[in-house]
PDB file of C-alpha atoms and ligand atoms in Angstrom:
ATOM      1  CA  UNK A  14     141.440  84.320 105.233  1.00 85.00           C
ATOM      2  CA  UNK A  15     140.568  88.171 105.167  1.00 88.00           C
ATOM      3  CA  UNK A  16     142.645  91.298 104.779  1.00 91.00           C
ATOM      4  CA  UNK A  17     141.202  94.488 106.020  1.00 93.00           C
ATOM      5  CA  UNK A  18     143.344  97.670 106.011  1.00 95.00           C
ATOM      6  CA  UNK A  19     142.087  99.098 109.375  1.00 95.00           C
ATOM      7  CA  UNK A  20     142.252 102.490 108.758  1.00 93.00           C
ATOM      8  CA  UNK A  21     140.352 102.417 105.578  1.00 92.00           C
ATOM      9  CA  UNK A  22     137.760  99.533 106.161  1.00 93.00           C
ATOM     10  CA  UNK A  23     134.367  99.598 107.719  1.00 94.00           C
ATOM     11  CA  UNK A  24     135.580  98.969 111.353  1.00 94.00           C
ATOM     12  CA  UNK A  25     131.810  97.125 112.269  1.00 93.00           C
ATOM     13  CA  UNK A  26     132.578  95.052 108.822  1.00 92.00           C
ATOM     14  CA  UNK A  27     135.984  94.117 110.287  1.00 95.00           C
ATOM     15  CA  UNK A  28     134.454  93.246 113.828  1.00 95.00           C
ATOM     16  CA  UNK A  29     131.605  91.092 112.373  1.00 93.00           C
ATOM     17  CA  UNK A  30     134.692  88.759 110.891  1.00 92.00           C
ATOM     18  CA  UNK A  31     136.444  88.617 113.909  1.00 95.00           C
ATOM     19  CA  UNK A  32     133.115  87.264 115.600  1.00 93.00           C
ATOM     20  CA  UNK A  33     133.182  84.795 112.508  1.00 90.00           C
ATOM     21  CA  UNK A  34     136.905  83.961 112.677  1.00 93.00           C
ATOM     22  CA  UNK A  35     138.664  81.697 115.590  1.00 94.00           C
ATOM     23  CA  UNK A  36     142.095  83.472 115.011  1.00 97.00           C
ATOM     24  CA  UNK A  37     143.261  87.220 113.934  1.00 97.00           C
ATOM     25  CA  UNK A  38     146.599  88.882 113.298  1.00 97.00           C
ATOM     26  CA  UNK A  39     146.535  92.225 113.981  1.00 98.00           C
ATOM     27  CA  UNK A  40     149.168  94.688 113.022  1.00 98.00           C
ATOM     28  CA  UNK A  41     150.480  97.841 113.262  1.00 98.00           C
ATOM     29  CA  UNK A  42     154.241 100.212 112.223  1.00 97.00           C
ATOM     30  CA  UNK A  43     155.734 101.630 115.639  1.00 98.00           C
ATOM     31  CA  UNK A  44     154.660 105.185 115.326  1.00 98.00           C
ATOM     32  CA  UNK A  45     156.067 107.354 118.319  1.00 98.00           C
ATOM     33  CA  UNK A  46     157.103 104.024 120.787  1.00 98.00           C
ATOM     34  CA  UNK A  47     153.277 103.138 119.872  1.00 98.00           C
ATOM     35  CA  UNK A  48     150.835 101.770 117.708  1.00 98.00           C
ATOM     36  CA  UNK A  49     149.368 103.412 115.181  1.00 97.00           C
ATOM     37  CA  UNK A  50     146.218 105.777 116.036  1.00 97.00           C
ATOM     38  CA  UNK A  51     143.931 104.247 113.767  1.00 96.00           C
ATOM     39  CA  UNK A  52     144.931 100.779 115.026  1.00 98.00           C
ATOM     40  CA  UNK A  53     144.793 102.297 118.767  1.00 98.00           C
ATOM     41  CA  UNK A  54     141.183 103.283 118.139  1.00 97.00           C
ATOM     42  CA  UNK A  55     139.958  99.977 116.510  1.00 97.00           C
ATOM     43  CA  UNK A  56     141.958  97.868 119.584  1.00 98.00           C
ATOM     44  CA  UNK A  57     139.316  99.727 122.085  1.00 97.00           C
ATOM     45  CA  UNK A  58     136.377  98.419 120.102  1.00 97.00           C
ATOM     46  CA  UNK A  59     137.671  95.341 120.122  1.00 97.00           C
ATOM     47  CA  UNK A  60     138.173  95.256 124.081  1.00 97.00           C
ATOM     48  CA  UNK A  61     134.617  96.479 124.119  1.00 97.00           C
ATOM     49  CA  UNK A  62     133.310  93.461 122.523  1.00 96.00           C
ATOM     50  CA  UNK A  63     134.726  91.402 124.865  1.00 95.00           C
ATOM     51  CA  UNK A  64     135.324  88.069 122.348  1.00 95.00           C
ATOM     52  CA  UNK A  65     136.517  84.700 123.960  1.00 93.00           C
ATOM     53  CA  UNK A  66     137.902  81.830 123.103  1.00 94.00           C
ATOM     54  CA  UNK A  67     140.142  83.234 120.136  1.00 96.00           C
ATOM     55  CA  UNK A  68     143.636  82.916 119.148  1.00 97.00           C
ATOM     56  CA  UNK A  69     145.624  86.233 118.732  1.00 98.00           C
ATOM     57  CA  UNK A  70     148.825  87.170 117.012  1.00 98.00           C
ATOM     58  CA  UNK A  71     150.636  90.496 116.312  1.00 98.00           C
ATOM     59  CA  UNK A  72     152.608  92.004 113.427  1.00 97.00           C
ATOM     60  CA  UNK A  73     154.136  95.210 112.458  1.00 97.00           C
ATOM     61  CA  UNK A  74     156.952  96.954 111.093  1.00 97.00           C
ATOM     62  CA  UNK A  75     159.311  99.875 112.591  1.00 98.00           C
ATOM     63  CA  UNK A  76     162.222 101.489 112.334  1.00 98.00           C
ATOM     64  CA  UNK A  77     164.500 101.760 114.915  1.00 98.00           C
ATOM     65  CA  UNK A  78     162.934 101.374 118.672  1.00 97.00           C
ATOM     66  CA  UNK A  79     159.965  98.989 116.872  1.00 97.00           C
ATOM     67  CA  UNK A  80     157.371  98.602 119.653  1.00 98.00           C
ATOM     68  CA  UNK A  81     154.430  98.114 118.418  1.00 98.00           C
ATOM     69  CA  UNK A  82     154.464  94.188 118.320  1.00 98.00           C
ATOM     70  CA  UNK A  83     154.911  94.227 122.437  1.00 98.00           C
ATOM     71  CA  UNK A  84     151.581  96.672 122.659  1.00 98.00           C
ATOM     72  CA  UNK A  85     149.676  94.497 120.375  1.00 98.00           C
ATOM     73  CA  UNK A  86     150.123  91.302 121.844  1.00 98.00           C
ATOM     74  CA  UNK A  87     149.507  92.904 125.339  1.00 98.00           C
ATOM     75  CA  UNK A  88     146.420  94.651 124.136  1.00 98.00           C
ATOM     76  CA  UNK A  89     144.898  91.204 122.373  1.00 98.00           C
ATOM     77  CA  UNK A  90     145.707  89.886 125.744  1.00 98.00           C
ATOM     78  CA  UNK A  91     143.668  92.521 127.525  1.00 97.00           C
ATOM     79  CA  UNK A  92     141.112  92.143 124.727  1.00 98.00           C
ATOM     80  CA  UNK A  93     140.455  88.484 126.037  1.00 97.00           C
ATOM     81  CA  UNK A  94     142.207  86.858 123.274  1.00 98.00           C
ATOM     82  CA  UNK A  95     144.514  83.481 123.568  1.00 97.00           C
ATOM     83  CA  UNK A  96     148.206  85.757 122.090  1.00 98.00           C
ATOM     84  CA  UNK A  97     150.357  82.989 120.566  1.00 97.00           C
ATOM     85  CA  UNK A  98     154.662  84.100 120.738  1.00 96.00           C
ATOM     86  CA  UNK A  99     155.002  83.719 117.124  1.00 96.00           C
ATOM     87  CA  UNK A 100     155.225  87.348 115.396  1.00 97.00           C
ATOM     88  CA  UNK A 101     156.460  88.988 112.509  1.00 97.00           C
ATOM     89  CA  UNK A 102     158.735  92.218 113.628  1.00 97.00           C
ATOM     90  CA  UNK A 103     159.882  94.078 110.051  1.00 97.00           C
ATOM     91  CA  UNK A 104     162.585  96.465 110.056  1.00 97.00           C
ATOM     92  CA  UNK A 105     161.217  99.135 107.658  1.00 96.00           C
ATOM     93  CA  UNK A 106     159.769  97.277 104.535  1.00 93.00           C
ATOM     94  CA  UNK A 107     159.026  93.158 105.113  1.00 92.00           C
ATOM     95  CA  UNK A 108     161.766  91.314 103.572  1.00 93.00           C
ATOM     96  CA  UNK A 109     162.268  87.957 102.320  1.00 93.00           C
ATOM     97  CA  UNK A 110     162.941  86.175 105.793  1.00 93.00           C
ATOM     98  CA  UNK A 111     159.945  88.322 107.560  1.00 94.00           C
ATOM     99  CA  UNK A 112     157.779  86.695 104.675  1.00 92.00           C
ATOM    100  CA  UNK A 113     159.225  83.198 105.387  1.00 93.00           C
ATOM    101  CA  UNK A 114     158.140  83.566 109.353  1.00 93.00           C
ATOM    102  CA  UNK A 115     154.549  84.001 107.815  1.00 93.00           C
ATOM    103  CA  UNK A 116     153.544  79.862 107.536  1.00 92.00           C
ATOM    104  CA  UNK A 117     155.007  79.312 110.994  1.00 93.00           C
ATOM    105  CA  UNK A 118     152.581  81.927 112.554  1.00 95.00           C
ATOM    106  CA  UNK A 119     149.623  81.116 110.789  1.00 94.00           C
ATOM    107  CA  UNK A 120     150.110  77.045 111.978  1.00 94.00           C
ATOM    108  CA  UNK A 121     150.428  78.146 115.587  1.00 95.00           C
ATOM    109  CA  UNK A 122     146.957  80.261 114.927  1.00 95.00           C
ATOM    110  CA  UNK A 123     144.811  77.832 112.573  1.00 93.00           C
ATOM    111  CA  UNK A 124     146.564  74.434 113.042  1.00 88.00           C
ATOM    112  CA  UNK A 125     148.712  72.649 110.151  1.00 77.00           C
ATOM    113  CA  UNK A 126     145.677  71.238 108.529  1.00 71.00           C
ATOM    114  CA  UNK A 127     143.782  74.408 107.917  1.00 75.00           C
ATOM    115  CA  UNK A 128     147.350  76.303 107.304  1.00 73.00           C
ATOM    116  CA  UNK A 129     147.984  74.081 104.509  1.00 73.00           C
ATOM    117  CA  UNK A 130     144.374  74.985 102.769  1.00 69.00           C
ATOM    118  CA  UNK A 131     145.059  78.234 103.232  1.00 69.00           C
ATOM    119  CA  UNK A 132     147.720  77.681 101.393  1.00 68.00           C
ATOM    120  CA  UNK A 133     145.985  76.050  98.382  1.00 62.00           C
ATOM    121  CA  UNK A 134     143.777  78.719  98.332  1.00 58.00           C
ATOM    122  CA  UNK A 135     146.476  81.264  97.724  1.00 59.00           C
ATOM    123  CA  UNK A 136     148.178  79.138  94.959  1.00 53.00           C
ATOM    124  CA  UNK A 137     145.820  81.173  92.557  1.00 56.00           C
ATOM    125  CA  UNK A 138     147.047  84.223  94.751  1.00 63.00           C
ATOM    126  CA  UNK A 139     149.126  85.122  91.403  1.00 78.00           C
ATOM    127  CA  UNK A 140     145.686  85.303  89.506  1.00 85.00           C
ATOM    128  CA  UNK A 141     144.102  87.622  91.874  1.00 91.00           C
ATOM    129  CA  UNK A 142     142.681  90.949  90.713  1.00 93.00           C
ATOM    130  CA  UNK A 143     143.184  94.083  92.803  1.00 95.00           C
ATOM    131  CA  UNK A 144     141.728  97.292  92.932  1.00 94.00           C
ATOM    132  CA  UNK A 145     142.517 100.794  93.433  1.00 93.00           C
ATOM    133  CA  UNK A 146     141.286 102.683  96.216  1.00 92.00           C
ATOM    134  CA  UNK A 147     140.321 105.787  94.932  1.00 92.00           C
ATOM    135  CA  UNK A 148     139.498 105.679  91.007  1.00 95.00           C
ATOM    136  CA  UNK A 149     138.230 101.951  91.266  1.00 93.00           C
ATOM    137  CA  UNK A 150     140.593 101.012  88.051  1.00 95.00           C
ATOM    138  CA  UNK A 151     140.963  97.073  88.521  1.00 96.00           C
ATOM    139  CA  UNK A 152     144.160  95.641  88.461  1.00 96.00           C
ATOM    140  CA  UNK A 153     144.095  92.072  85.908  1.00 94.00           C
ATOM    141  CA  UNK A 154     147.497  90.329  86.148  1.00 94.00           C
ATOM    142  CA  UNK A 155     145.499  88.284  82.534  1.00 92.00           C
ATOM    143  CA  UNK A 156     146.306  91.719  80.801  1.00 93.00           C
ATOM    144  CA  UNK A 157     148.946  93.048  82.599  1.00 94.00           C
ATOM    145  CA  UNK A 158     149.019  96.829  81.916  1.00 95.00           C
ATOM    146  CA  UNK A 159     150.560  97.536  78.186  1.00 92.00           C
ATOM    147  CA  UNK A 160     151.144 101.529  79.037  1.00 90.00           C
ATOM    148  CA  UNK A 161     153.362 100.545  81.239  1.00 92.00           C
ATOM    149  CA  UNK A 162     155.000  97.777  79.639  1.00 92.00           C
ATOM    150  CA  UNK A 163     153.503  95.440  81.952  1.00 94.00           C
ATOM    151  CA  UNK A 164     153.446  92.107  80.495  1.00 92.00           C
ATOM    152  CA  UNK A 165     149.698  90.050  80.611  1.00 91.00           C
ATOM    153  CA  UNK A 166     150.473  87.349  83.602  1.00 91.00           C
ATOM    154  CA  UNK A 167     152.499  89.721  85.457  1.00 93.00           C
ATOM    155  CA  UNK A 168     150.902  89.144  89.015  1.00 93.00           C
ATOM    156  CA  UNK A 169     150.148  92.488  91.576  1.00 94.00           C
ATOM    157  CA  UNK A 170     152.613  91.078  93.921  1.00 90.00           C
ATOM    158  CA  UNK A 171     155.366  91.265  91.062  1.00 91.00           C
ATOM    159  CA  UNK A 172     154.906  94.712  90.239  1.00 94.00           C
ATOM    160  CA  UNK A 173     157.596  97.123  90.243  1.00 93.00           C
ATOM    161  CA  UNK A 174     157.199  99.188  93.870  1.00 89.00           C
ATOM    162  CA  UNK A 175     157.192 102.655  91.381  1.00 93.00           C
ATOM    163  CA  UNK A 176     154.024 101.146  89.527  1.00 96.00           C
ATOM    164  CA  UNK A 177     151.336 103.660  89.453  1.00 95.00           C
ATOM    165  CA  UNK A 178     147.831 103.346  89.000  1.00 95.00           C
ATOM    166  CA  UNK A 179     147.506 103.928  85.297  1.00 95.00           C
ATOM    167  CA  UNK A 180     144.186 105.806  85.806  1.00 94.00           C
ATOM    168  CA  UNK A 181     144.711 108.170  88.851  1.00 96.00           C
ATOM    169  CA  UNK A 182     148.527 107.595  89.465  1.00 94.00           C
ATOM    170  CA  UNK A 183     148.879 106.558  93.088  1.00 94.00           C
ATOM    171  CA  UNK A 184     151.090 103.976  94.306  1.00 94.00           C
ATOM    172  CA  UNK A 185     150.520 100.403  94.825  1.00 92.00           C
ATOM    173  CA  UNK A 186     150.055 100.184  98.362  1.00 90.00           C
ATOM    174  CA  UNK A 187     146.673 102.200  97.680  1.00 93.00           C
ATOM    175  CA  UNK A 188     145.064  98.891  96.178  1.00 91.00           C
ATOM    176  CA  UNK A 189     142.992  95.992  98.031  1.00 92.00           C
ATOM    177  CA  UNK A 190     142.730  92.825  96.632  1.00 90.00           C
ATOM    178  CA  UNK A 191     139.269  92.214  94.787  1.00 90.00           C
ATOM    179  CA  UNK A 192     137.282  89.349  96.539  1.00 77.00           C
TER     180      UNK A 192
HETATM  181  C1  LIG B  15     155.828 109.954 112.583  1.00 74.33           C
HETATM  182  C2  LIG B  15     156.637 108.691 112.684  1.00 74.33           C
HETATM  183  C3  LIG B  15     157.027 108.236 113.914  1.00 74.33           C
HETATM  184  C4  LIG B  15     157.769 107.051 114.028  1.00 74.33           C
HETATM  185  N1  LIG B  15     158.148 106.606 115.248  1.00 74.33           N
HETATM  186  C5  LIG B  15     158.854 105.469 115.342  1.00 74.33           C
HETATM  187  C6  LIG B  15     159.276 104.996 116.615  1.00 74.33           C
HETATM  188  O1  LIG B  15     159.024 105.587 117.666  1.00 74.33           O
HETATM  189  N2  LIG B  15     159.985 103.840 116.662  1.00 74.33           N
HETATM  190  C7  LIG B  15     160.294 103.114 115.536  1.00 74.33           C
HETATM  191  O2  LIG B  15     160.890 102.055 115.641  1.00 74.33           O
HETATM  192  N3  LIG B  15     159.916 103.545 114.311  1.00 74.33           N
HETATM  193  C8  LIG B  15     159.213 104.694 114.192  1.00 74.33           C
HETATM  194  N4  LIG B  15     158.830 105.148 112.958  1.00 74.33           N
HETATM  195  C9  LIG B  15     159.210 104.395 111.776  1.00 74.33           C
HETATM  196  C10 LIG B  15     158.033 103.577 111.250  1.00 74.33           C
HETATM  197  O3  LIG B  15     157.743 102.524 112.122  1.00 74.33           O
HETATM  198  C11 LIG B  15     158.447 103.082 109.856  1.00 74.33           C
HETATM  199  O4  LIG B  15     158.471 104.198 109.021  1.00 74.33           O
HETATM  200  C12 LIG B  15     157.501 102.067 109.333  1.00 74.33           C
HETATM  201  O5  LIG B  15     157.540 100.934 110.134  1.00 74.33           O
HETATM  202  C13 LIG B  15     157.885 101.649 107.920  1.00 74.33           C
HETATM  203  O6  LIG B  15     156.827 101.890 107.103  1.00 74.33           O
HETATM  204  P1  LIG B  15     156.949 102.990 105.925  1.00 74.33           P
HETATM  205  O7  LIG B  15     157.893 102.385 104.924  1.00 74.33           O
HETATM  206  O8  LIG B  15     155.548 103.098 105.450  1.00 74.33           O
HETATM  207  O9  LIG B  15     157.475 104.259 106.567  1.00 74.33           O
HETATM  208  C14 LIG B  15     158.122 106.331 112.855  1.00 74.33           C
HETATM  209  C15 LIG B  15     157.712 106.798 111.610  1.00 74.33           C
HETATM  210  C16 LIG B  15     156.985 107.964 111.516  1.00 74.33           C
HETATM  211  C17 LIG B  15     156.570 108.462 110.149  1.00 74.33           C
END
């Protein structure tokens, strides 16, 4: 499995995975009843390419009217893509439950046998390295970060949210995982 952050990723890299992959989950926060403008944009190329025989599924967070799940699926529809129901619909930040829908949606996208090796795969999830975005300063959850009294094993995902990038000080949702 691949993440891409849309509006900071390559958008040909992204396509030429979606040619390579058989299912995608797209998603997008409900910005103004809507999707978000960089998602928007990226949807159209995808139309474009016309792709068939693909599964679909559609994600997204909001915070009070929350319809940018409805436009996705319709749109992945539109795009030529096979939209399963299952979705993940997160009132302001994901919680705990949102997270648990997560195995049922990717079983009704990849199947239980491939869900389950994804699964596997992610077990060393905890171990994975992640980058910031714009210093490059790597993230190793084997050192942990001492100046912040970070302890070596701590994984990303178990970071406080008000961790900062000890180089250039942004915030944790400004790192990609390192593949
Ligand atoms: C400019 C703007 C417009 C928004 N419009 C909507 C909206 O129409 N409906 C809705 O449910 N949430 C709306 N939201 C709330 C976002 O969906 C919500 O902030 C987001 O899902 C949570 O991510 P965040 O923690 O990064 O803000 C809006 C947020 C912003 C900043």
């Amino acid at each position: 499995m691949k993440v891409f952050n849309i509006a900071k990723a390559d958008k040909n890299e992204i396509m030429t995975e979606v040619f390579k992959s058989r299912a995608i989950a797209v998603g997008s926060p409900t910005v103004s009843n809507s999707i978000l403008s960089s998602v928007a944009g990226w949807m159209e190329f995808l139309k474009q390419l016309k792709f068939k025989n693909k599964k679909a599924a559609a994600f997204g967070c909001y915070g009070w009217s929350g319809e940018s799940v409805k436009i996705l699926q319709e749109q992945l529809k539109g795009a030529g893509f096979d939209v399963i129901d299952e979705n993940i619909r997160s009132q302001w930040n994901p919680e705990e439950e949102d997270f648990a829908g997560i195995p049922a949606l990717v079983t009704a996208l990849i199947g239980e046998e491939e869900a389950e090796d994804e699964e596997e795969n992610d077990s060393d999830g905890k171990s994975a390295k992640y980058q910031c975005g714009p210093c490059g300063y790597i993230y190793d959850p084997e050192k942990g970060d001492p100046d912040s009294d970070i302890a070596p094993g701590t994984a990303f995902e178990d970071l406080p949210d008000d961790w900062c990038c000890p180089v250039c000080g942004v915030s944790k949702d400004m790192f990609e995982k390192v593949k």
